[in-house]
XYZ file of C-alpha atoms in Angstrom:
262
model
C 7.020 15.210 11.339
C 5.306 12.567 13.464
C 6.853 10.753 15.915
C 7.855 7.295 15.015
C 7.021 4.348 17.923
C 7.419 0.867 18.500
C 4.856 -1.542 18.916
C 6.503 -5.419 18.710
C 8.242 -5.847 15.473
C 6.347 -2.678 13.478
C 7.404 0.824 13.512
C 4.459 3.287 12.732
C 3.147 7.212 13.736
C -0.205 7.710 15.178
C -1.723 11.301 14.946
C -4.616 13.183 15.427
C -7.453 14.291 17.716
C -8.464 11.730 20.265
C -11.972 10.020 19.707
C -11.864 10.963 16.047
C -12.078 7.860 13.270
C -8.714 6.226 12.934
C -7.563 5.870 9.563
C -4.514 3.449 8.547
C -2.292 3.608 5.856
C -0.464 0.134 4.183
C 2.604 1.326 2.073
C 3.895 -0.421 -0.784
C 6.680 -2.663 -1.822
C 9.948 -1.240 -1.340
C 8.699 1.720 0.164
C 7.760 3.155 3.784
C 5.311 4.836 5.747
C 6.664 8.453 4.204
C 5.140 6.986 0.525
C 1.419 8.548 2.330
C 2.981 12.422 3.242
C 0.801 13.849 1.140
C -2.195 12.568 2.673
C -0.854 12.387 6.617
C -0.839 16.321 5.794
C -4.340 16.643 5.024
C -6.375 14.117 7.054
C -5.263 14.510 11.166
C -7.761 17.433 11.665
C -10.304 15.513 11.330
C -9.154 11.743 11.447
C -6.594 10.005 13.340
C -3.930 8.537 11.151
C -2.780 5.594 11.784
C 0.728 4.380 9.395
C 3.082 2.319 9.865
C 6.158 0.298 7.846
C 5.272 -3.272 7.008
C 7.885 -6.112 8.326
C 10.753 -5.941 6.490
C 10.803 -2.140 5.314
C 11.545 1.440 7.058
C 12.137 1.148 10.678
C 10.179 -2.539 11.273
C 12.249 -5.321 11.788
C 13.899 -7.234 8.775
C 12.732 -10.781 9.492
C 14.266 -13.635 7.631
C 12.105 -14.165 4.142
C 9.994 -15.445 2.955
C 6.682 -13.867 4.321
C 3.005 -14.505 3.376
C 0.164 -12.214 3.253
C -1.335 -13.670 6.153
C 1.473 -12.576 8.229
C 1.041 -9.378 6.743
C -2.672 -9.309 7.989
C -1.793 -10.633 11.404
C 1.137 -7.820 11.618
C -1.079 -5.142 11.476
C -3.837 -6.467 13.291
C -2.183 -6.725 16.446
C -0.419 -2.688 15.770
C -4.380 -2.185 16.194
C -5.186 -4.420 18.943
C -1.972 -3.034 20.928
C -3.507 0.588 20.659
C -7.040 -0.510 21.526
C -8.385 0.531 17.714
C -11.691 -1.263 17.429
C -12.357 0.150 14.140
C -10.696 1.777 11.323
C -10.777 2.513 7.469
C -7.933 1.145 5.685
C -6.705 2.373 2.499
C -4.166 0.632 1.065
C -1.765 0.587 -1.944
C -0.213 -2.421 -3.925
C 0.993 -4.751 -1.388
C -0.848 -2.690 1.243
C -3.920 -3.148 -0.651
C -3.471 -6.964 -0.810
C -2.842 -6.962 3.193
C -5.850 -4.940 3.394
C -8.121 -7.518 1.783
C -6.402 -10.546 3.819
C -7.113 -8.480 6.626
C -10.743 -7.798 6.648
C -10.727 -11.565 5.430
C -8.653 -12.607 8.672
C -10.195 -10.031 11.111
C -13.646 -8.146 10.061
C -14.805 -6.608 13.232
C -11.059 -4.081 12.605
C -12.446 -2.661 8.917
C -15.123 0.248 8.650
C -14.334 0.257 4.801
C -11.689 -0.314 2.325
C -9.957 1.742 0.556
C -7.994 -0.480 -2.084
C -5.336 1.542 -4.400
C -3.109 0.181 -7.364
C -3.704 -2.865 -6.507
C -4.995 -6.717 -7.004
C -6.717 -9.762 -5.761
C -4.103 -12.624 -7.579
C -0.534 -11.809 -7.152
C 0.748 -14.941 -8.641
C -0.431 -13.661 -12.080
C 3.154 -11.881 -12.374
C 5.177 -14.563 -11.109
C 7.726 -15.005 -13.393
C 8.512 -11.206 -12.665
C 8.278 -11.517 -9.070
C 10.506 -14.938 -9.102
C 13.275 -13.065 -11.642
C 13.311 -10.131 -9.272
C 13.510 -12.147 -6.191
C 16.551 -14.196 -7.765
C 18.236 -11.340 -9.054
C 18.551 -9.856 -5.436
C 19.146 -12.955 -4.011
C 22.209 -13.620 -6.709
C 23.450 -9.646 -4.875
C 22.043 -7.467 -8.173
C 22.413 -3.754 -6.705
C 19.263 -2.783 -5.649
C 19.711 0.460 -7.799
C 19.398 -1.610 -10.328
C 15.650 -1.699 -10.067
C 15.536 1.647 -9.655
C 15.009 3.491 -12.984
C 12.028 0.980 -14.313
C 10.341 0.874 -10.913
C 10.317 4.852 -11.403
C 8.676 4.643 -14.835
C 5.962 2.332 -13.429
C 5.359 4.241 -10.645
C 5.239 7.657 -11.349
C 4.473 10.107 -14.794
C 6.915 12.015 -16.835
C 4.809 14.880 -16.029
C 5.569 14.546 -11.898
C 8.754 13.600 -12.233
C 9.656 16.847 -14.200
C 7.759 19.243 -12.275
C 7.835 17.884 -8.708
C 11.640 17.462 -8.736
C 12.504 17.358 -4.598
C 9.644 15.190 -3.946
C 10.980 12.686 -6.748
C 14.210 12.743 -5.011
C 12.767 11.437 -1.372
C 10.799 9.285 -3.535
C 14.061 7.127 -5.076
C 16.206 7.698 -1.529
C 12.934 6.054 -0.128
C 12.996 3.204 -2.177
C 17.168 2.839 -2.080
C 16.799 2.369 1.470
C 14.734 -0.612 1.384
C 16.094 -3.892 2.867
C 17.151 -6.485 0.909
C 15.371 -9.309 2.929
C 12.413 -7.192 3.400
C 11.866 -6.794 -0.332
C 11.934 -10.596 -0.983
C 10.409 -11.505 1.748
C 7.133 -9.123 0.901
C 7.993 -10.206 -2.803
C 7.686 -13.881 -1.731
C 4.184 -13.136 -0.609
C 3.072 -11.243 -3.133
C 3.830 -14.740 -5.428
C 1.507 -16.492 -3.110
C -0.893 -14.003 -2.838
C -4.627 -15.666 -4.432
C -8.033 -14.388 -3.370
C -9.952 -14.432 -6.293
C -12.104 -16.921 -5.072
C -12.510 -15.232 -1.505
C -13.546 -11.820 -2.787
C -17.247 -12.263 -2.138
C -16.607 -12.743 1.238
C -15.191 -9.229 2.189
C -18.462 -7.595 3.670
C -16.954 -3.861 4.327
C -17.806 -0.844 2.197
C -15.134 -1.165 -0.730
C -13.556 1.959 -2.718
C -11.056 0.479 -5.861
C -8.750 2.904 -6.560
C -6.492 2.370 -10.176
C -4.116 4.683 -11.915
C -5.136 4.621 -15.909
C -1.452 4.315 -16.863
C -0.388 1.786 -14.098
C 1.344 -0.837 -15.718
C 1.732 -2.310 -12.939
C -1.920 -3.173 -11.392
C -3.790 -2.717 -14.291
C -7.342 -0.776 -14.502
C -8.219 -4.655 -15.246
C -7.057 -5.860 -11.975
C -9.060 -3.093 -10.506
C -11.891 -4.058 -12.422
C -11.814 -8.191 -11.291
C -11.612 -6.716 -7.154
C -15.074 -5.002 -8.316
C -16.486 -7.658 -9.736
C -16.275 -9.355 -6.661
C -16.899 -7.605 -3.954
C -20.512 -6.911 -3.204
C -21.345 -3.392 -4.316
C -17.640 -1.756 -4.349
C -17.384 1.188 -5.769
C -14.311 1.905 -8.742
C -12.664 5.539 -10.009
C -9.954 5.290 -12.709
C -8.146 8.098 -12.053
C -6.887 9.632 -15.596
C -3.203 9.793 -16.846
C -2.514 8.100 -12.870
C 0.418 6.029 -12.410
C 1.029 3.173 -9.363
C 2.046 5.113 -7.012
C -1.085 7.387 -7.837
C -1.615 8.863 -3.811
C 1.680 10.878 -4.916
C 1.616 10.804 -8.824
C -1.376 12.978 -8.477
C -1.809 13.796 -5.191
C -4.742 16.224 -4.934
C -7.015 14.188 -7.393
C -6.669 11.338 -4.769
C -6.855 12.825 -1.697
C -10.028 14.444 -2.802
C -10.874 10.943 -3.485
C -10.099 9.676 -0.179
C -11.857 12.346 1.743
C -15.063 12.296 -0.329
C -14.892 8.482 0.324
C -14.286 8.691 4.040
C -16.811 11.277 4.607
C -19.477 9.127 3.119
C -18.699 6.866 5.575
């Protein structure tokens, strides 16, 4: 397992050869940087990976909510600047794919391409679901409570049957997310709007969206397309939200294809 460090409020693991390209992973909502396993296995012979847990989940610190996007951005911009990263590809998922575009927004110079999974430019399209959620924790709902329909959203029937131990870290994962730390990132999430700001992202641009993800929609996929000059979109078939583990070698082929390109 990598070795988990510190830099100001974020936790993160850095591995991989020196002087190869850094990539950097953005985990989801609720989740930590474990969610990109899969991938951390596969990429650090010939990348350095670069993941970390966003404010308010795994080992960062649980600020006080709520946060914004922006924050997000600015969070892992200065992991980057603190380890002298000039450049990286970032591939992101859900929220991380939201801080991703805010990011290369907020600081361009950081972003060799994008790499945005299950994930949207206009969060505030499922507020109401966002503001019951947020209420319902704040009210002291058991987290569990969540649990079950997040797991339906996220991941198939199929994976969940045949991929039983990995389903298990999975749920733990997501029980052990901080209360504050989910509204808080839920909070931005409601406030998160770039629909108008999408033709400003000048990076290479890979859209990444399950088929079945009820979640970010193949639609929402298709509207981050549509605006960013020349981006590239796969649908991946039968793919839930949490696709990088829902089907896991489809993706990562993905990925690598993607980054090799570029």
């Amino acid at each position: 397992m990598p070795q988990a460090r510190r830099s100001g409020i974020l936790n993160y693991s850095f591995d991989g050869p020196d002087g190869a390209p850094v990539v950097t992973f953005s985990n989801s909502i609720s989740s930590d940087l474990s969610m990109w396993d899969e991938q951390a296995a596969v990429l650090p012979g010939r990348y350095r990976v670069l993941r970390y847990d966003t404010r308010g989940h795994g080992h960062s610190d649980v600020t006080p909510a709520p946060y914004a996007m922006e924050q997000l951005a600015d969070d892992v911009a200065g992991l980057l600047d603190s380890l002298g990263i000039k450049k990286t590809h970032f591939v992101g998922l859900s929220l991380g794919g939201m801080t991703a575009q805010v990011l290369a927004l907020r600081r361009p110079e950081l972003i060799s391409s994008l790499c945005l999974v299950s994930t949207t430019c206009f969060g505030a399209e499922g507020r109401p679901r966002w503001e019951k959620r947020v209420a319902s924790l704040r009210a002291g709902e058991p987290f569990d409570a969540m649990l079950e329909p997040m797991m339906e959203r996220w991941l198939s029937m199929k994976f969940r049957r045949e991929n039983v131990q990995r389903y298990e870290q999975i749920k733990s994962m997501v029980l052990r997310t901080p209360r504050e730390g989910y509204i808080g990132c839920g909070l931005a999430i409601i406030g998160f709007d770039i629909r108008h700001r999408l033709k400003e992202i000048d990076a290479p641009v890979l859209v990444v969206a399950g088929e079945e993800d009820p979640s970010t929609t193949v639609e929402h996929a298709q509207m981050i397309q549509a605006g960013i000059r020349d981006a590239e979109l796969v649908v991946m078939s039968g793919a839930r939200h949490l696709l990088n583990v829902d089907d896991r070698a489809v993706f990562t082929a993905h990925l690598t294809d993607w980054l090799a390109s570029h």
